[in-house]
Amino acid sequence: MFGFPTLALLDGLALGSFEWLEHAVETTTGWVGLAIIFAYSFLIAFALPGVSEVVLAAPLDLGLTQAERLTLIILVSAVGKAAGSVFAFHIGQEAKESGPVIRFLRRSRFDVVEWSENKTLQLARKWGYVGMALALSVPFFPDTLSIYAFAVLEEDYVKFALATFAGSVGRLLVTIFLVGSTVAFL
């Protein structure tokens, strides 16, 4: 009725952890699929492991041309990721105020804080929010760590959300270009 494959979603729920949501993105059709893409993109910005490019595989049947469908998917995904990044930004702001969280992360086997601070500081010092957008434009690399690293260092919610939006759009466009180039050479 709504273009929402209920059986596919139920099959996906049998999968582990958050795989069901990725499965829903890959199998849902119709306008409800855009809500699922938004939710997936929102969650991938701060909680889900994995990559956001899976939204491009959503088989949405919306009566649009391929270009219009991809444009809509990219915009909905970028808005979702920008909204999720603002949530991550808030968590990052709280974490940098929390001494115990930072001490725990510094004592972990792999010093996530030091590594992310070093790489992020290099980008932030040189390019600022443009550096963040560029870092988030790299396809097939989980961007949750980058979002949190920038969240701890930066202080402007609006610029942070705009950089995440731009990076998300860039990432999906680069992915389309890479996949299209690869298919053209086969």
PDB file of C-alpha atoms in Angstrom:
ATOM      1  CA  MET A   1       0.000   0.000   0.000  1.00  0.00           C
ATOM      2  CA  PHE A   2       2.757   2.469   0.935  1.00  0.00           C
ATOM      3  CA  GLY A   3       5.467   0.810  -1.119  1.00  0.00           C
ATOM      4  CA  PHE A   4       7.025  -0.518   2.083  1.00  0.00           C
ATOM      5  CA  PRO A   5       8.129  -4.158   1.854  1.00  0.00           C
ATOM      6  CA  THR A   6       6.940  -5.454   5.209  1.00  0.00           C
ATOM      7  CA  LEU A   7       8.255  -8.985   4.644  1.00  0.00           C
ATOM      8  CA  ALA A   8      11.687  -7.652   3.696  1.00  0.00           C
ATOM      9  CA  LEU A   9      11.765  -5.580   6.879  1.00  0.00           C
ATOM     10  CA  LEU A  10      10.716  -8.569   8.974  1.00  0.00           C
ATOM     11  CA  ASP A  11      13.445 -10.634   7.311  1.00  0.00           C
ATOM     12  CA  GLY A  12      15.866  -7.825   8.136  1.00  0.00           C
ATOM     13  CA  LEU A  13      14.854  -7.807  11.798  1.00  0.00           C
ATOM     14  CA  ALA A  14      16.163 -11.369  12.034  1.00  0.00           C
ATOM     15  CA  LEU A  15      19.628 -10.024  11.214  1.00  0.00           C
ATOM     16  CA  GLY A  16      22.013  -9.048  13.994  1.00  0.00           C
ATOM     17  CA  SER A  17      22.460  -5.649  15.633  1.00  0.00           C
ATOM     18  CA  PHE A  18      21.766  -2.818  13.204  1.00  0.00           C
ATOM     19  CA  GLU A  19      22.023  -4.889  10.024  1.00  0.00           C
ATOM     20  CA  TRP A  20      18.220  -4.868   9.814  1.00  0.00           C
ATOM     21  CA  LEU A  21      18.231  -1.108   9.217  1.00  0.00           C
ATOM     22  CA  GLU A  22      20.794  -1.394   6.421  1.00  0.00           C
ATOM     23  CA  HIS A  23      18.683  -4.212   4.976  1.00  0.00           C
ATOM     24  CA  ALA A  24      15.611  -1.971   5.138  1.00  0.00           C
ATOM     25  CA  VAL A  25      17.478   0.779   3.265  1.00  0.00           C
ATOM     26  CA  GLU A  26      18.529  -1.675   0.558  1.00  0.00           C
ATOM     27  CA  THR A  27      15.051  -3.158   0.071  1.00  0.00           C
ATOM     28  CA  THR A  28      12.457  -0.499   0.809  1.00  0.00           C
ATOM     29  CA  THR A  29      10.571   1.169  -1.991  1.00  0.00           C
ATOM     30  CA  GLY A  30       8.268   4.140  -2.222  1.00  0.00           C
ATOM     31  CA  TRP A  31       8.150   7.386  -0.306  1.00  0.00           C
ATOM     32  CA  VAL A  32       8.433   5.683   3.094  1.00  0.00           C
ATOM     33  CA  GLY A  33      11.905   4.674   1.977  1.00  0.00           C
ATOM     34  CA  LEU A  34      12.988   8.309   2.257  1.00  0.00           C
ATOM     35  CA  ALA A  35      12.131   8.268   5.968  1.00  0.00           C
ATOM     36  CA  ILE A  36      14.215   5.115   6.365  1.00  0.00           C
ATOM     37  CA  ILE A  37      17.113   6.754   4.481  1.00  0.00           C
ATOM     38  CA  PHE A  38      16.844   9.797   6.760  1.00  0.00           C
ATOM     39  CA  ALA A  39      16.798   7.620   9.903  1.00  0.00           C
ATOM     40  CA  TYR A  40      19.727   5.501   8.708  1.00  0.00           C
ATOM     41  CA  SER A  41      21.785   8.594   7.826  1.00  0.00           C
ATOM     42  CA  PHE A  42      20.915  10.217  11.155  1.00  0.00           C
ATOM     43  CA  LEU A  43      22.015   7.127  13.079  1.00  0.00           C
ATOM     44  CA  ILE A  44      25.170   6.520  11.046  1.00  0.00           C
ATOM     45  CA  ALA A  45      26.416   9.986  11.977  1.00  0.00           C
ATOM     46  CA  PHE A  46      26.745   9.120  15.645  1.00  0.00           C
ATOM     47  CA  ALA A  47      25.998   5.485  16.445  1.00  0.00           C
ATOM     48  CA  LEU A  48      25.959   2.974  13.605  1.00  0.00           C
ATOM     49  CA  PRO A  49      29.067   1.260  12.323  1.00  0.00           C
ATOM     50  CA  GLY A  50      29.426   1.052   8.590  1.00  0.00           C
ATOM     51  CA  VAL A  51      29.240   3.439   5.689  1.00  0.00           C
ATOM     52  CA  SER A  52      26.525   5.707   4.414  1.00  0.00           C
ATOM     53  CA  GLU A  53      26.876   4.919   0.702  1.00  0.00           C
ATOM     54  CA  VAL A  54      24.359   2.086   1.050  1.00  0.00           C
ATOM     55  CA  VAL A  55      21.565   4.653   0.669  1.00  0.00           C
ATOM     56  CA  LEU A  56      22.419   4.921  -3.026  1.00  0.00           C
ATOM     57  CA  ALA A  57      21.262   1.316  -3.453  1.00  0.00           C
ATOM     58  CA  ALA A  58      17.752   2.061  -2.163  1.00  0.00           C
ATOM     59  CA  PRO A  59      15.337   0.870  -4.863  1.00  0.00           C
ATOM     60  CA  LEU A  60      12.901   3.707  -4.373  1.00  0.00           C
ATOM     61  CA  ASP A  61      10.160   3.646  -6.976  1.00  0.00           C
ATOM     62  CA  LEU A  62       8.917   7.202  -6.855  1.00  0.00           C
ATOM     63  CA  GLY A  63       7.980   7.863 -10.457  1.00  0.00           C
ATOM     64  CA  LEU A  64      11.055  10.038 -10.863  1.00  0.00           C
ATOM     65  CA  THR A  65      13.906   9.908 -13.342  1.00  0.00           C
ATOM     66  CA  GLN A  66      17.118   8.236 -12.151  1.00  0.00           C
ATOM     67  CA  ALA A  67      18.786  11.645 -11.739  1.00  0.00           C
ATOM     68  CA  GLU A  68      15.850  13.019  -9.727  1.00  0.00           C
ATOM     69  CA  ARG A  69      15.750   9.881  -7.546  1.00  0.00           C
ATOM     70  CA  LEU A  70      19.481  10.077  -6.798  1.00  0.00           C
ATOM     71  CA  THR A  71      19.260  13.819  -6.085  1.00  0.00           C
ATOM     72  CA  LEU A  72      16.419  13.230  -3.636  1.00  0.00           C
ATOM     73  CA  ILE A  73      18.267  10.354  -1.925  1.00  0.00           C
ATOM     74  CA  ILE A  74      21.438  12.466  -1.623  1.00  0.00           C
ATOM     75  CA  LEU A  75      19.576  15.450  -0.144  1.00  0.00           C
ATOM     76  CA  VAL A  76      17.549  13.371   2.329  1.00  0.00           C
ATOM     77  CA  SER A  77      20.652  11.441   3.390  1.00  0.00           C
ATOM     78  CA  ALA A  78      22.725  14.620   3.789  1.00  0.00           C
ATOM     79  CA  VAL A  79      20.024  16.300   5.894  1.00  0.00           C
ATOM     80  CA  GLY A  80      19.758  13.156   8.037  1.00  0.00           C
ATOM     81  CA  LYS A  81      23.502  12.969   8.537  1.00  0.00           C
ATOM     82  CA  ALA A  82      23.718  16.695   9.307  1.00  0.00           C
ATOM     83  CA  ALA A  83      20.989  16.298  11.947  1.00  0.00           C
ATOM     84  CA  GLY A  84      22.752  13.249  13.398  1.00  0.00           C
ATOM     85  CA  SER A  85      26.046  15.109  13.439  1.00  0.00           C
ATOM     86  CA  VAL A  86      24.484  17.904  15.490  1.00  0.00           C
ATOM     87  CA  PHE A  87      23.476  15.235  18.012  1.00  0.00           C
ATOM     88  CA  ALA A  88      27.051  13.851  17.920  1.00  0.00           C
ATOM     89  CA  PHE A  89      28.333  17.412  18.230  1.00  0.00           C
ATOM     90  CA  HIS A  90      26.329  17.883  21.410  1.00  0.00           C
ATOM     91  CA  ILE A  91      27.676  14.592  22.796  1.00  0.00           C
ATOM     92  CA  GLY A  92      31.207  15.692  21.843  1.00  0.00           C
ATOM     93  CA  GLN A  93      30.737  18.999  23.632  1.00  0.00           C
ATOM     94  CA  GLU A  94      29.590  17.159  26.739  1.00  0.00           C
ATOM     95  CA  ALA A  95      32.467  14.651  26.467  1.00  0.00           C
ATOM     96  CA  LYS A  96      35.138  17.318  26.305  1.00  0.00           C
ATOM     97  CA  GLU A  97      33.765  18.663  29.561  1.00  0.00           C
ATOM     98  CA  SER A  98      33.945  15.176  31.058  1.00  0.00           C
ATOM     99  CA  GLY A  99      37.412  14.389  32.365  1.00  0.00           C
ATOM    100  CA  PRO A 100      36.641  10.699  33.092  1.00  0.00           C
ATOM    101  CA  VAL A 101      35.537  10.038  29.489  1.00  0.00           C
ATOM    102  CA  ILE A 102      38.696  11.544  28.016  1.00  0.00           C
ATOM    103  CA  ARG A 103      40.930   9.751  30.579  1.00  0.00           C
ATOM    104  CA  PHE A 104      39.256   6.423  29.766  1.00  0.00           C
ATOM    105  CA  LEU A 105      39.736   6.925  26.018  1.00  0.00           C
ATOM    106  CA  ARG A 106      43.390   7.937  26.478  1.00  0.00           C
ATOM    107  CA  ARG A 107      44.089   4.772  28.511  1.00  0.00           C
ATOM    108  CA  SER A 108      42.458   2.444  25.991  1.00  0.00           C
ATOM    109  CA  ARG A 109      44.673   0.019  24.058  1.00  0.00           C
ATOM    110  CA  PHE A 110      44.442   2.172  20.942  1.00  0.00           C
ATOM    111  CA  ASP A 111      44.528   5.834  21.874  1.00  0.00           C
ATOM    112  CA  VAL A 112      41.546   6.968  19.816  1.00  0.00           C
ATOM    113  CA  VAL A 113      41.688  10.459  21.250  1.00  0.00           C
ATOM    114  CA  GLU A 114      45.346  11.028  20.382  1.00  0.00           C
ATOM    115  CA  TRP A 115      45.039   9.590  16.876  1.00  0.00           C
ATOM    116  CA  SER A 116      41.853  11.467  16.039  1.00  0.00           C
ATOM    117  CA  GLU A 117      43.132  14.667  17.606  1.00  0.00           C
ATOM    118  CA  ASN A 118      46.346  14.495  15.578  1.00  0.00           C
ATOM    119  CA  LYS A 119      44.630  13.847  12.240  1.00  0.00           C
ATOM    120  CA  THR A 120      41.711  16.125  12.929  1.00  0.00           C
ATOM    121  CA  LEU A 121      43.863  18.929  14.268  1.00  0.00           C
ATOM    122  CA  GLN A 122      45.964  18.781  11.117  1.00  0.00           C
ATOM    123  CA  LEU A 123      42.863  19.151   8.961  1.00  0.00           C
ATOM    124  CA  ALA A 124      41.171  21.669  11.255  1.00  0.00           C
ATOM    125  CA  ARG A 125      44.230  23.903  11.531  1.00  0.00           C
ATOM    126  CA  LYS A 126      44.803  23.911   7.808  1.00  0.00           C
ATOM    127  CA  TRP A 127      41.271  23.907   6.417  1.00  0.00           C
ATOM    128  CA  GLY A 128      38.757  24.334   9.291  1.00  0.00           C
ATOM    129  CA  TYR A 129      35.224  23.286   8.448  1.00  0.00           C
ATOM    130  CA  VAL A 130      36.213  22.874   4.792  1.00  0.00           C
ATOM    131  CA  GLY A 131      38.701  20.224   6.000  1.00  0.00           C
ATOM    132  CA  MET A 132      35.907  18.473   7.844  1.00  0.00           C
ATOM    133  CA  ALA A 133      33.715  18.464   4.736  1.00  0.00           C
ATOM    134  CA  LEU A 134      36.619  17.110   2.672  1.00  0.00           C
ATOM    135  CA  ALA A 135      37.370  14.390   5.241  1.00  0.00           C
ATOM    136  CA  LEU A 136      33.717  13.338   5.219  1.00  0.00           C
ATOM    137  CA  SER A 137      33.736  13.185   1.402  1.00  0.00           C
ATOM    138  CA  VAL A 138      35.980  10.111   1.396  1.00  0.00           C
ATOM    139  CA  PRO A 139      33.794   7.164   0.352  1.00  0.00           C
ATOM    140  CA  PHE A 140      33.664   3.786   2.087  1.00  0.00           C
ATOM    141  CA  PHE A 141      35.343   5.015   5.269  1.00  0.00           C
ATOM    142  CA  PRO A 142      33.251   5.083   8.451  1.00  0.00           C
ATOM    143  CA  ASP A 143      32.837   8.751   9.280  1.00  0.00           C
ATOM    144  CA  THR A 144      31.506   8.480  12.826  1.00  0.00           C
ATOM    145  CA  LEU A 145      35.022   8.835  14.271  1.00  0.00           C
ATOM    146  CA  SER A 146      35.711  11.944  12.179  1.00  0.00           C
ATOM    147  CA  ILE A 147      32.418  13.482  13.238  1.00  0.00           C
ATOM    148  CA  TYR A 148      33.194  12.918  16.930  1.00  0.00           C
ATOM    149  CA  ALA A 149      36.778  14.113  16.536  1.00  0.00           C
ATOM    150  CA  PHE A 150      35.616  17.353  14.950  1.00  0.00           C
ATOM    151  CA  ALA A 151      32.803  17.619  17.503  1.00  0.00           C
ATOM    152  CA  VAL A 152      35.299  17.710  20.360  1.00  0.00           C
ATOM    153  CA  LEU A 153      37.407  20.376  18.645  1.00  0.00           C
ATOM    154  CA  GLU A 154      34.811  22.692  17.176  1.00  0.00           C
ATOM    155  CA  GLU A 155      32.191  24.921  18.770  1.00  0.00           C
ATOM    156  CA  ASP A 156      29.766  26.174  16.111  1.00  0.00           C
ATOM    157  CA  TYR A 157      26.680  23.960  15.648  1.00  0.00           C
ATOM    158  CA  VAL A 158      25.524  25.587  12.401  1.00  0.00           C
ATOM    159  CA  LYS A 159      28.921  25.458  10.676  1.00  0.00           C
ATOM    160  CA  PHE A 160      29.358  21.903  11.914  1.00  0.00           C
ATOM    161  CA  ALA A 161      25.997  20.836  10.445  1.00  0.00           C
ATOM    162  CA  LEU A 162      26.704  22.634   7.149  1.00  0.00           C
ATOM    163  CA  ALA A 163      30.139  20.998   6.852  1.00  0.00           C
ATOM    164  CA  THR A 164      28.594  17.591   7.527  1.00  0.00           C
ATOM    165  CA  PHE A 165      25.885  18.250   4.952  1.00  0.00           C
ATOM    166  CA  ALA A 166      28.469  19.293   2.337  1.00  0.00           C
ATOM    167  CA  GLY A 167      30.709  16.322   3.169  1.00  0.00           C
ATOM    168  CA  SER A 168      27.765  13.915   2.900  1.00  0.00           C
ATOM    169  CA  VAL A 169      26.721  15.276  -0.491  1.00  0.00           C
ATOM    170  CA  GLY A 170      30.343  15.170  -1.654  1.00  0.00           C
ATOM    171  CA  ARG A 171      30.785  11.594  -0.434  1.00  0.00           C
ATOM    172  CA  LEU A 172      27.722  10.337  -2.289  1.00  0.00           C
ATOM    173  CA  LEU A 173      28.646  12.220  -5.475  1.00  0.00           C
ATOM    174  CA  VAL A 174      32.196  10.821  -5.380  1.00  0.00           C
ATOM    175  CA  THR A 175      30.731   7.338  -4.852  1.00  0.00           C
ATOM    176  CA  ILE A 176      28.403   7.740  -7.841  1.00  0.00           C
ATOM    177  CA  PHE A 177      31.344   8.934  -9.943  1.00  0.00           C
ATOM    178  CA  LEU A 178      33.584   6.044  -8.827  1.00  0.00           C
ATOM    179  CA  VAL A 179      30.915   3.388  -9.326  1.00  0.00           C
ATOM    180  CA  GLY A 180      29.874   4.884 -12.665  1.00  0.00           C
ATOM    181  CA  SER A 181      33.520   5.044 -13.822  1.00  0.00           C
ATOM    182  CA  THR A 182      34.112   1.458 -12.741  1.00  0.00           C
ATOM    183  CA  VAL A 183      31.006   0.203 -14.556  1.00  0.00           C
ATOM    184  CA  ALA A 184      31.974   2.145 -17.706  1.00  0.00           C
ATOM    185  CA  PHE A 185      35.315   0.338 -17.854  1.00  0.00           C
ATOM    186  CA  LEU A 186      33.849  -3.171 -17.438  1.00  0.00           C
TER     187      LEU A 186
END
